C-alpha positions as a Markdown table, in Angstrom:
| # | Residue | x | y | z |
|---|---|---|---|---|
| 1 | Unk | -47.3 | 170.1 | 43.4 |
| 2 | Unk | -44.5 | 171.2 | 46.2 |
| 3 | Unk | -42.9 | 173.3 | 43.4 |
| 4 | Unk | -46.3 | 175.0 | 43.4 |
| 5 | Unk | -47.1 | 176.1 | 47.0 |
| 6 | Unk | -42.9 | 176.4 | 47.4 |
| 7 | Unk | -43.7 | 179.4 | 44.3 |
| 8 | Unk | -47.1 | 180.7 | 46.1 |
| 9 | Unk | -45.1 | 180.9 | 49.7 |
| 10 | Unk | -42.3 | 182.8 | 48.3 |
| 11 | Unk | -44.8 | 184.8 | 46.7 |
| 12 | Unk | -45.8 | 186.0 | 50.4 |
| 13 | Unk | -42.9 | 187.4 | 50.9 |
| 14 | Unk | -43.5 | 190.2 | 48.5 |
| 15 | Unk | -46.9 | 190.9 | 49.7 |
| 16 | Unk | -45.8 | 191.1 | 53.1 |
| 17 | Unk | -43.3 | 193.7 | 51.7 |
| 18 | Unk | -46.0 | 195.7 | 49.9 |
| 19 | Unk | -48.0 | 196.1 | 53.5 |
| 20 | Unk | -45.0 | 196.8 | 55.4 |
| 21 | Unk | -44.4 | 199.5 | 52.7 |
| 22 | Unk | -47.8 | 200.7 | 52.5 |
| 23 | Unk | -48.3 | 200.8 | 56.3 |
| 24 | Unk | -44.9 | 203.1 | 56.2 |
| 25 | Unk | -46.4 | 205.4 | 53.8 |
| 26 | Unk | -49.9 | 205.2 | 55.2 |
| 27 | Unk | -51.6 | 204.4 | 51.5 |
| 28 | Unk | -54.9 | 203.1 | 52.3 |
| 29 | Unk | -55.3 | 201.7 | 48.5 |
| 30 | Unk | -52.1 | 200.0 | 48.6 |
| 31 | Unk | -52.8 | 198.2 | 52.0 |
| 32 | Unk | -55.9 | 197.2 | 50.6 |
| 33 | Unk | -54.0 | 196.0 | 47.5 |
| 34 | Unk | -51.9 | 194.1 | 49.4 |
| 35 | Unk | -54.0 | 192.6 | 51.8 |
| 36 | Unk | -56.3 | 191.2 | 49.0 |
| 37 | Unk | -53.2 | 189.7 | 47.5 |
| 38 | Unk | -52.2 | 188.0 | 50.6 |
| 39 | Unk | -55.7 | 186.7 | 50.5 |
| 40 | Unk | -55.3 | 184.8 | 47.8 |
| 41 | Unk | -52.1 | 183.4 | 48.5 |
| 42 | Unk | -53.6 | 181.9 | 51.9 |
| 43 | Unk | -56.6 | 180.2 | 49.3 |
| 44 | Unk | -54.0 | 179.5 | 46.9 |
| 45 | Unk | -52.2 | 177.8 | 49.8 |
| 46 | Unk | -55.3 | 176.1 | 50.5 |
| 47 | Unk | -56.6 | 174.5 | 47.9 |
| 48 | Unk | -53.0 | 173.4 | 46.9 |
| 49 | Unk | -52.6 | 171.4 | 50.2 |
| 50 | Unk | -56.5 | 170.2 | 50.3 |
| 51 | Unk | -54.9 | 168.9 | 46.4 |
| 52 | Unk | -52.2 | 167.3 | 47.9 |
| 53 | Unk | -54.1 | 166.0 | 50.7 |
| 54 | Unk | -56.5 | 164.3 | 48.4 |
| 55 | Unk | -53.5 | 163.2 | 45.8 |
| 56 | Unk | -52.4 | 161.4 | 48.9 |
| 57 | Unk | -55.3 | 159.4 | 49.6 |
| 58 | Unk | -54.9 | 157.8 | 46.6 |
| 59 | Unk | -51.0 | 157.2 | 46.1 |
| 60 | Unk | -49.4 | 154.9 | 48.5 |
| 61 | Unk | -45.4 | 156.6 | 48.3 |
| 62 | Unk | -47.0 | 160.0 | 49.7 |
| 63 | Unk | -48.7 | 158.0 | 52.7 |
């Protein structure tokens, strides 16, 4: 489970590399692109924690 919103949080990384670069070259699509990416990688992000959240109700190591 960390292994998976360690991947999706690098992932940002990228995106917010794509919207620096589309802002740069003013490419509307791209920045749209790229902001729909980022998107998902805050839901992603989301629904991985509300998973761990919920995985940590039940086990008594996570607390």
């Amino acid at each position: 489970m960390y292994v998976s919103i360690a991947t999706t949080a690098f992932g940002a990384f990228g995106v917010a590399k794509r919207i620096k670069k589309a802002r740069a070259e003013q490419d509307a699509l791209r920045l749209i692109d790229a902001t729909v990416a980022a998107v998902g990688i805050v839901t992603g992000l989301a629904v991985l924690y509300r998973e761990l959240k919920r995985l940590g109700d039940d086990d008594v190591l996570l607390g």
